[in-house]
Tab-separated table of C-alpha atoms in Angstrom:
chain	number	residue	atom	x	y	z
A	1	UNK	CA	-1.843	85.159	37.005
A	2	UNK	CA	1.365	87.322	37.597
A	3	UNK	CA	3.202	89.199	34.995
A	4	UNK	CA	5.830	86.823	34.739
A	5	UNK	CA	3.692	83.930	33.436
A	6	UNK	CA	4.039	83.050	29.300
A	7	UNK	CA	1.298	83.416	27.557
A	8	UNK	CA	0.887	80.767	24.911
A	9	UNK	CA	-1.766	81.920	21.927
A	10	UNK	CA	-3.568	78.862	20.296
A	11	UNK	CA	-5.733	79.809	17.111
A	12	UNK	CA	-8.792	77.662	16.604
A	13	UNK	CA	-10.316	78.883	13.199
A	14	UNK	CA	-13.624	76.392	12.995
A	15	UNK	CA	-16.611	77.830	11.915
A	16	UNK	CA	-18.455	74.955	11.199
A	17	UNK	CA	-20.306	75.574	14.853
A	18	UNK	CA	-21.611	79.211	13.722
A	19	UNK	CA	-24.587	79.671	11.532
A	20	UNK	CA	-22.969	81.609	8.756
A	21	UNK	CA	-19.191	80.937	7.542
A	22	UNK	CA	-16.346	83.572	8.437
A	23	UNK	CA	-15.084	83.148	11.991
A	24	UNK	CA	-12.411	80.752	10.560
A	25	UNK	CA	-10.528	84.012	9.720
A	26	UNK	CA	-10.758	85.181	13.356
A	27	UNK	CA	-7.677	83.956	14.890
A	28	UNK	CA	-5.264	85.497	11.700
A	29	UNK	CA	-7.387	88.685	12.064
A	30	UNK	CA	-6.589	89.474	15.562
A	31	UNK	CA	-2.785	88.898	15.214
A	32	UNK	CA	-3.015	90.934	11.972
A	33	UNK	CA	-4.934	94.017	14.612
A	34	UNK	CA	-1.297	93.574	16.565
A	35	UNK	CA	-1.973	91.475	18.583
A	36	UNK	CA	1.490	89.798	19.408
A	37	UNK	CA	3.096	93.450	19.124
A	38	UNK	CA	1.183	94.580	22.156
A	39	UNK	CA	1.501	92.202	24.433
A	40	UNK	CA	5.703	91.806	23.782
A	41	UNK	CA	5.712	95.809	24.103
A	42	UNK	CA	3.747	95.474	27.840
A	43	UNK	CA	6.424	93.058	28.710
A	44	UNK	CA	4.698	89.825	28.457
A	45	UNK	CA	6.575	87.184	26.607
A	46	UNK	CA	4.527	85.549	24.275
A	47	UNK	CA	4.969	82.286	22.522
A	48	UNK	CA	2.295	81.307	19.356
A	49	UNK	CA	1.632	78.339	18.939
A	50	UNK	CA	0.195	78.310	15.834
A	51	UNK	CA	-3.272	76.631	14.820
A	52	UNK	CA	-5.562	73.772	15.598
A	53	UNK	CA	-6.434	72.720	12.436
A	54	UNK	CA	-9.212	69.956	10.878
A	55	UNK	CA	-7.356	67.334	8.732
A	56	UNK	CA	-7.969	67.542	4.794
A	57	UNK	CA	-10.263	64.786	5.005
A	58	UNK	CA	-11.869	65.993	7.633
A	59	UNK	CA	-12.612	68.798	5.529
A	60	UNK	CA	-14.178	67.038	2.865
A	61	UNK	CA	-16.447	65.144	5.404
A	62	UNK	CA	-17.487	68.370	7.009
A	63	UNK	CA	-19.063	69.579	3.340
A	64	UNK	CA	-22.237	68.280	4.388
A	65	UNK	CA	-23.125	69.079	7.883
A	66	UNK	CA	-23.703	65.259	8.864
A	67	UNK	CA	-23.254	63.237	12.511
A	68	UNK	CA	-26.406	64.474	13.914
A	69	UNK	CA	-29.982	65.842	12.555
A	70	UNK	CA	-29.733	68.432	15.480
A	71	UNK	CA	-25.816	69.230	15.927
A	72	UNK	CA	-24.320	70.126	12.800
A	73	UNK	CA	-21.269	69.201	11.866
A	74	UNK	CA	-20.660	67.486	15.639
A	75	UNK	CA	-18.130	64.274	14.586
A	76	UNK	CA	-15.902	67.727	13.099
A	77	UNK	CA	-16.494	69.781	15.983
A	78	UNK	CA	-15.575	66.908	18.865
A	79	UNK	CA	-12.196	66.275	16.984
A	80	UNK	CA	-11.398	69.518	16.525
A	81	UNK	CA	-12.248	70.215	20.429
A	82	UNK	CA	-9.771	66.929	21.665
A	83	UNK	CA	-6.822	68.466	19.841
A	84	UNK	CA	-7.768	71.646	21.484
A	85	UNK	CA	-8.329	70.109	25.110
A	86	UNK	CA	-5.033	68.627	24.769
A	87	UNK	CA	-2.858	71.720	23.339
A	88	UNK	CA	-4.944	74.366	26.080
A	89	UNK	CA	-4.152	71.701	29.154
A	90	UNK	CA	-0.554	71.008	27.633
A	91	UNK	CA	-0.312	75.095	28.193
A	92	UNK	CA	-1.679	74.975	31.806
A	93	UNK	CA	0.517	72.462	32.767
A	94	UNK	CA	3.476	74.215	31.487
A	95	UNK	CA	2.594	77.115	33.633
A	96	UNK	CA	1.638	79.042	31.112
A	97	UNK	CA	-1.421	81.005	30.205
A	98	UNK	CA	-3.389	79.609	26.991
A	99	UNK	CA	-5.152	82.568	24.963
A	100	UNK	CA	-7.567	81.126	22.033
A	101	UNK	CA	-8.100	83.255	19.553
A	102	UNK	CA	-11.642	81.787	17.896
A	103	UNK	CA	-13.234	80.625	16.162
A	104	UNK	CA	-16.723	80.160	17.029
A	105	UNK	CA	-17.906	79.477	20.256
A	106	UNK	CA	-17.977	75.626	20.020
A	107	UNK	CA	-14.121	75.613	21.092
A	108	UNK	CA	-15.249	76.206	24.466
A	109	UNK	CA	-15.828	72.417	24.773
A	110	UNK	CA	-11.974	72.090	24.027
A	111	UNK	CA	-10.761	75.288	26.149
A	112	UNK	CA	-12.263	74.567	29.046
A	113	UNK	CA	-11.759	70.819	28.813
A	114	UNK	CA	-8.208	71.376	28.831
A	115	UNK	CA	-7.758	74.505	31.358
A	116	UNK	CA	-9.715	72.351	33.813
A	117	UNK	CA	-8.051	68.755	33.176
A	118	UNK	CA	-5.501	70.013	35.885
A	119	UNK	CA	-7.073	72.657	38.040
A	120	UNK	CA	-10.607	73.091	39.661
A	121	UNK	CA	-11.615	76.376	37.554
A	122	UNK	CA	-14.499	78.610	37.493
A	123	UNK	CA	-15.734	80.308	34.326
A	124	UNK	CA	-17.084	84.391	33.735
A	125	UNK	CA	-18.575	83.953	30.343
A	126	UNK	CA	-19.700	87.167	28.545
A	127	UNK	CA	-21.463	86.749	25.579
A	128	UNK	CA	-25.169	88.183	24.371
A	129	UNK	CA	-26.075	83.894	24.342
A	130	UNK	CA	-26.347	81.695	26.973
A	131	UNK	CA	-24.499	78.975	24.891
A	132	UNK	CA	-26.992	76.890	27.151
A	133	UNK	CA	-28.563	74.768	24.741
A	134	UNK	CA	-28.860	70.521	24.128
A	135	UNK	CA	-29.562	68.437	21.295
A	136	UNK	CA	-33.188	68.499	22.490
A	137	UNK	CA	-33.239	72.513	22.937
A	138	UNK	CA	-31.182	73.812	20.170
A	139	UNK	CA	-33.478	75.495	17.933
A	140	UNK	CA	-30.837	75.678	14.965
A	141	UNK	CA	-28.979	72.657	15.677
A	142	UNK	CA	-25.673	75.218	15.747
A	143	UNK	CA	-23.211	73.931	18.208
A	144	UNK	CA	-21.493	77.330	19.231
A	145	UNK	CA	-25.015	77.049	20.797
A	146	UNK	CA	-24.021	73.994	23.230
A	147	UNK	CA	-20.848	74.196	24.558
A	148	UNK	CA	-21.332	75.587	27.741
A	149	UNK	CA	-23.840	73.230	28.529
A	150	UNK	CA	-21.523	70.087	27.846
A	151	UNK	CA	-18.938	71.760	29.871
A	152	UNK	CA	-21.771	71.403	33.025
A	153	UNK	CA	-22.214	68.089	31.905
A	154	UNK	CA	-25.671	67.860	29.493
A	155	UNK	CA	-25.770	67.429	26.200
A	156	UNK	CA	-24.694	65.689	23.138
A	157	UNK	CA	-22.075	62.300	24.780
A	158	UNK	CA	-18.986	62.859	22.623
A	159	UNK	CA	-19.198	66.668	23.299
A	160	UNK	CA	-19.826	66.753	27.027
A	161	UNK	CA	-17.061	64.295	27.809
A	162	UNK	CA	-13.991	65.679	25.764
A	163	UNK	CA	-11.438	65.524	28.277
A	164	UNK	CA	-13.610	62.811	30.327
A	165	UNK	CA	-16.598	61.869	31.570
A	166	UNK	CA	-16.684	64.190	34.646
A	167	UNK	CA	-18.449	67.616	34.270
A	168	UNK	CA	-15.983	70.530	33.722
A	169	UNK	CA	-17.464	73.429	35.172
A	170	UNK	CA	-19.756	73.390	38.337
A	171	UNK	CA	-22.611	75.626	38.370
A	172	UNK	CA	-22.009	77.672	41.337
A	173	UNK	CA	-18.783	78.499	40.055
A	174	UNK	CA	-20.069	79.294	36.441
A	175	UNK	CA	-21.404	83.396	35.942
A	176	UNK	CA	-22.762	84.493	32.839
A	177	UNK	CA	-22.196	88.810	31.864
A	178	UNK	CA	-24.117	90.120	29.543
A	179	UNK	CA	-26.410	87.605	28.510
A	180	UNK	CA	-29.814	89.133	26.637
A	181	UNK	CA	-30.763	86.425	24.125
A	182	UNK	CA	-32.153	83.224	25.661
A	183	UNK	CA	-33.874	80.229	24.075
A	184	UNK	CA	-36.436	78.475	26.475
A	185	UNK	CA	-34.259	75.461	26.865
A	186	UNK	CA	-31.832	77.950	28.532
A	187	UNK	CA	-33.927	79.550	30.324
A	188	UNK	CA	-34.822	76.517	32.097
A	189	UNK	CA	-31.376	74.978	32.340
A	190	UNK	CA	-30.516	78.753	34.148
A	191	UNK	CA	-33.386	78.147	36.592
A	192	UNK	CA	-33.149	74.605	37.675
A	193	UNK	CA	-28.668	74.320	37.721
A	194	UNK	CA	-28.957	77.837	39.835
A	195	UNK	CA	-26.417	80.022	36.914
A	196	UNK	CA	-25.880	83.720	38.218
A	197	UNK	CA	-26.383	85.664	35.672
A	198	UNK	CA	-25.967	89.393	34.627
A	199	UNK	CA	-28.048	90.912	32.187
A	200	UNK	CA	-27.739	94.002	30.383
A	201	UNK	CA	-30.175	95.735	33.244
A	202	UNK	CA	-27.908	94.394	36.205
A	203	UNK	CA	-24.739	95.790	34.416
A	204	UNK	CA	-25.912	98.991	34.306
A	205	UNK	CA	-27.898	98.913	37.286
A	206	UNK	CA	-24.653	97.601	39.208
A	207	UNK	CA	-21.872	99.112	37.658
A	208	UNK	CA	-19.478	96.707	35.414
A	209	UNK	CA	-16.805	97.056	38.370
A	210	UNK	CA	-18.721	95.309	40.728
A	211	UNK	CA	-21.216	92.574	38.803
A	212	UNK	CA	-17.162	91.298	37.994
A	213	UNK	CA	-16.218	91.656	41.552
A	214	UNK	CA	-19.403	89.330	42.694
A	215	UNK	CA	-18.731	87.065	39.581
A	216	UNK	CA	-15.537	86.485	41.147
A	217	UNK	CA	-15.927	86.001	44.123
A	218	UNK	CA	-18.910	83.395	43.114
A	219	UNK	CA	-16.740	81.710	40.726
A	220	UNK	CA	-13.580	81.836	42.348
A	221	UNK	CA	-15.073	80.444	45.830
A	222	UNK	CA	-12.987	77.083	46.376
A	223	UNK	CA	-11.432	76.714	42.658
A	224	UNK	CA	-7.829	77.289	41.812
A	225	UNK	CA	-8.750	80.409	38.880
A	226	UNK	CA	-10.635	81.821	36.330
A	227	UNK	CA	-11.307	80.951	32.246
A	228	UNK	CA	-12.416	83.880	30.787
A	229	UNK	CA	-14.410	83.212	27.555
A	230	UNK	CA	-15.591	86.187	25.662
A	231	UNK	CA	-17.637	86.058	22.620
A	232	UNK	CA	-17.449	89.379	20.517
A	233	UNK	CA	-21.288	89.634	20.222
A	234	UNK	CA	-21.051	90.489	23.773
A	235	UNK	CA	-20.529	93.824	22.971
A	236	UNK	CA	-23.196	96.171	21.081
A	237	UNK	CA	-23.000	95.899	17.769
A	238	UNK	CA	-22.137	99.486	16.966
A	239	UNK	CA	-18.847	98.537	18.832
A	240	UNK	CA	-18.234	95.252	17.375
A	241	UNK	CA	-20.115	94.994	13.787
A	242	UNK	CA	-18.050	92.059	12.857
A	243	UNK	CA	-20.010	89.185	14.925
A	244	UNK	CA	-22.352	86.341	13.277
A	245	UNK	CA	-25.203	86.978	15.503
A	246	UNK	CA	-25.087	90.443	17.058
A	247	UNK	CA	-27.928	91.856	19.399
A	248	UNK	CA	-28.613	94.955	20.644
A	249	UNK	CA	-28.023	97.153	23.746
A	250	UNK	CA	-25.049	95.365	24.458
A	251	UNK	CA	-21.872	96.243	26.427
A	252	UNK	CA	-19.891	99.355	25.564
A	253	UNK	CA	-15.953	98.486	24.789
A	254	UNK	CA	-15.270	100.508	27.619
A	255	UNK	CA	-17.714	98.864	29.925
A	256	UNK	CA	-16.060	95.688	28.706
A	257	UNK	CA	-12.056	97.040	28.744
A	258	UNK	CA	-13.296	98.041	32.644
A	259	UNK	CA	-14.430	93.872	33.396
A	260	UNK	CA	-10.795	92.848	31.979
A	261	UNK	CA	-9.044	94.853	34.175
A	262	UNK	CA	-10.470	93.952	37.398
A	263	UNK	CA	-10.441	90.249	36.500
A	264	UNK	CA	-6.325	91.069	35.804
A	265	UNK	CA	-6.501	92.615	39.094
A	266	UNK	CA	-7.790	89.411	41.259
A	267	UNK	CA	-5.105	87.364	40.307
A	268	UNK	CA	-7.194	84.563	39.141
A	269	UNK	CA	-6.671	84.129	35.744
A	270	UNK	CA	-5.721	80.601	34.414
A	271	UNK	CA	-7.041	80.802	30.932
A	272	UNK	CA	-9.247	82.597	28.404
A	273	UNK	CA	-10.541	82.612	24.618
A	274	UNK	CA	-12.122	85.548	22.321
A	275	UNK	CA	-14.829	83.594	19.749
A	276	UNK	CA	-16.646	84.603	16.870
A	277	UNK	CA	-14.475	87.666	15.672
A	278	UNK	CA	-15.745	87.253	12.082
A	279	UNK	CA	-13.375	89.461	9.157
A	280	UNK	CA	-16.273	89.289	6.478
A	281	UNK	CA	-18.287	91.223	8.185
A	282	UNK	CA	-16.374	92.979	10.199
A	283	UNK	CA	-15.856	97.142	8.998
A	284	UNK	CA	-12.452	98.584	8.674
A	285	UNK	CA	-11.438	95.604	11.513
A	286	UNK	CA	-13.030	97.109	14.081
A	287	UNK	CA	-13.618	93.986	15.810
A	288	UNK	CA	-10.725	92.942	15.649
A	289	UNK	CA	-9.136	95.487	16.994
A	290	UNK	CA	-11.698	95.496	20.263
A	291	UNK	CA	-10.472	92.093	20.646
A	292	UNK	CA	-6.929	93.611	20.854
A	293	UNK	CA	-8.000	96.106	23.381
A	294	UNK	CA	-9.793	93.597	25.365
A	295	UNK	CA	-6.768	91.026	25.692
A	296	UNK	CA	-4.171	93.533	26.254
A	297	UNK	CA	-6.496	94.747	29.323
A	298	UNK	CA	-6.865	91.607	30.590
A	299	UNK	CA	-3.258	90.658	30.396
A	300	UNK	CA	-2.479	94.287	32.430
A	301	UNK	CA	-2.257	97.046	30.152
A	302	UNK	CA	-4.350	99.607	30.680
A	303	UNK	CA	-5.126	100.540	27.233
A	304	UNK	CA	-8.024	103.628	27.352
A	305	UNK	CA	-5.104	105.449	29.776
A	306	UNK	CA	-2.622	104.670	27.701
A	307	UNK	CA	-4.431	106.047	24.733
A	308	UNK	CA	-4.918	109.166	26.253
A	309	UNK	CA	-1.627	110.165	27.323
């Protein structure tokens, strides 16, 4: 990444991957925090490219959560993530760098389908969830549950091999921050693919400064950059109260504004996403606006110091 580069914002409002209805609103609730205003005024120019959208009928078919007894909604959520693999690698290409605004988490099939359909990428993901699960894990059958699993290649066929058949994301080059809530299936997958990961303990343990410097170097070792994907809930919820499934003892914003700027710092970033911002639930936009911070940081402004000045 150097200052110079575009940065192209996709929104991706699907909720149909979440397990309550809201984060559709996401993408229009982060510009609406200022989103486009702050970047322009730190000098970056900015282009939006508007929103992936489902088709009307598409809609209709998604009213009952069909295509699979244990992946709801999937036939939606796989056509929804092919348009997205093709505008986020359309971005890359251009030499640009794509910034989804979410959405829930199931756009990660599409994002990092498409940042890594012309570059060798590793991935920091920082969310409370491992995002880990299968078909044969998942105990909801939510798909923002999945994604990061079909991006290391297991998981339901149409969704692991949006953007081809080839895994996405090797293991060794995939760290997860902040991760507290695990199912079993995850657990396992963790253990036996060899994830790093960084739990709440290891962050503050650690220091935030340097669990991102390892995660870098781990997932930058022999790839060509970083996808940042950052799910709201990653933070505690007193910090961001507008998330579907928020957990406790989670990162602090400034913990989190702290990660973004030493990930601006290495150079390495290709691509990134914010998820599961969700406006009905959010209080006075408060998420929204950490989502602000949090971009703006990881796109070079140092926001806290600025605020204090």
């Amino acid at each position: 990444m150097n200052d110079s580069q575009a940065v192209h914002v996709i929104g991706a409002p699907l909720d149909l991957g979440a397990g309550c209805r809201g984060c559709r609103m996401g993408p229009d609730a982060i510009r609406c925090a200022g989103l486009l205003t702050r970047l322009r005024q730190q000098g970056r120019m900015v282009q939006d490219l508007g929103d992936v959208t489902l088709t009307e009928r598409e809609k209709l078919s998604a009213d009952s959560a069909g295509g699979h007894p244990k992946a709801k909604y999937i036939d939606e959520i796989v056509r929804f993530n092919r348009r997205l693999h093709r505008k986020t690698a359309a971005s890359v290409e251009a030499g640009a760098i794509p910034l989804i605004l979410g959405g829930d988490h199931s756009i990660a099939a599409g994002t990092i389908a498409g940042a890594a359909r012309h570059k060798r990428i590793g991935v920091l993901w920082f969310d409370a969830h491992g995002d880990l699960n299968t078909v044969q894990t998942s105990p909801s059958g939510n798909v923002h549950g999945m994604p990061l699993a079909a991006m290391l290649g297991y998981g339901y066929p149409a969704l692991k091999h949006i953007g081809g058949k080839r895994p996405k994301v090797r293991p060794e080059h995939l760290v997860l921050i902040g991760t507290r809530s695990l199912d079993t299936g995850e657990q396992e997958l963790i253990q036996r693919a060899g994830i790093r990961m960084y739990a709440s303990r290891e962050l503050h343990r650690l220091g935030m400064s340097e669990v991102v410097r390892q995660a870098l170097a781990a997932a930058g070792e022999g790839t060509d950059g970083i996808h940042v994907s950052f799910d709201l809930d990653g933070l505690d919820p007193g910090e961001a109260p507008g998330v579907g499934t928020p957990v406790s003892a989670g990162m602090r914003l400034t913990e989190a504004l702290e990660a973004m700027r030493v990930i601006a710092a290495s150079g390495l970033l290709v691509s990134a996403e914010f998820v599961e911002v969700n406006p009905a639930l959010d209080l006075r936009s408060k998420t929204a606006h950490a989502a602000v911070e949090l971009i703006c940081s990881l796109l070079g402004s140092d926001t806290m110091e600025e605020k204090s000045r």
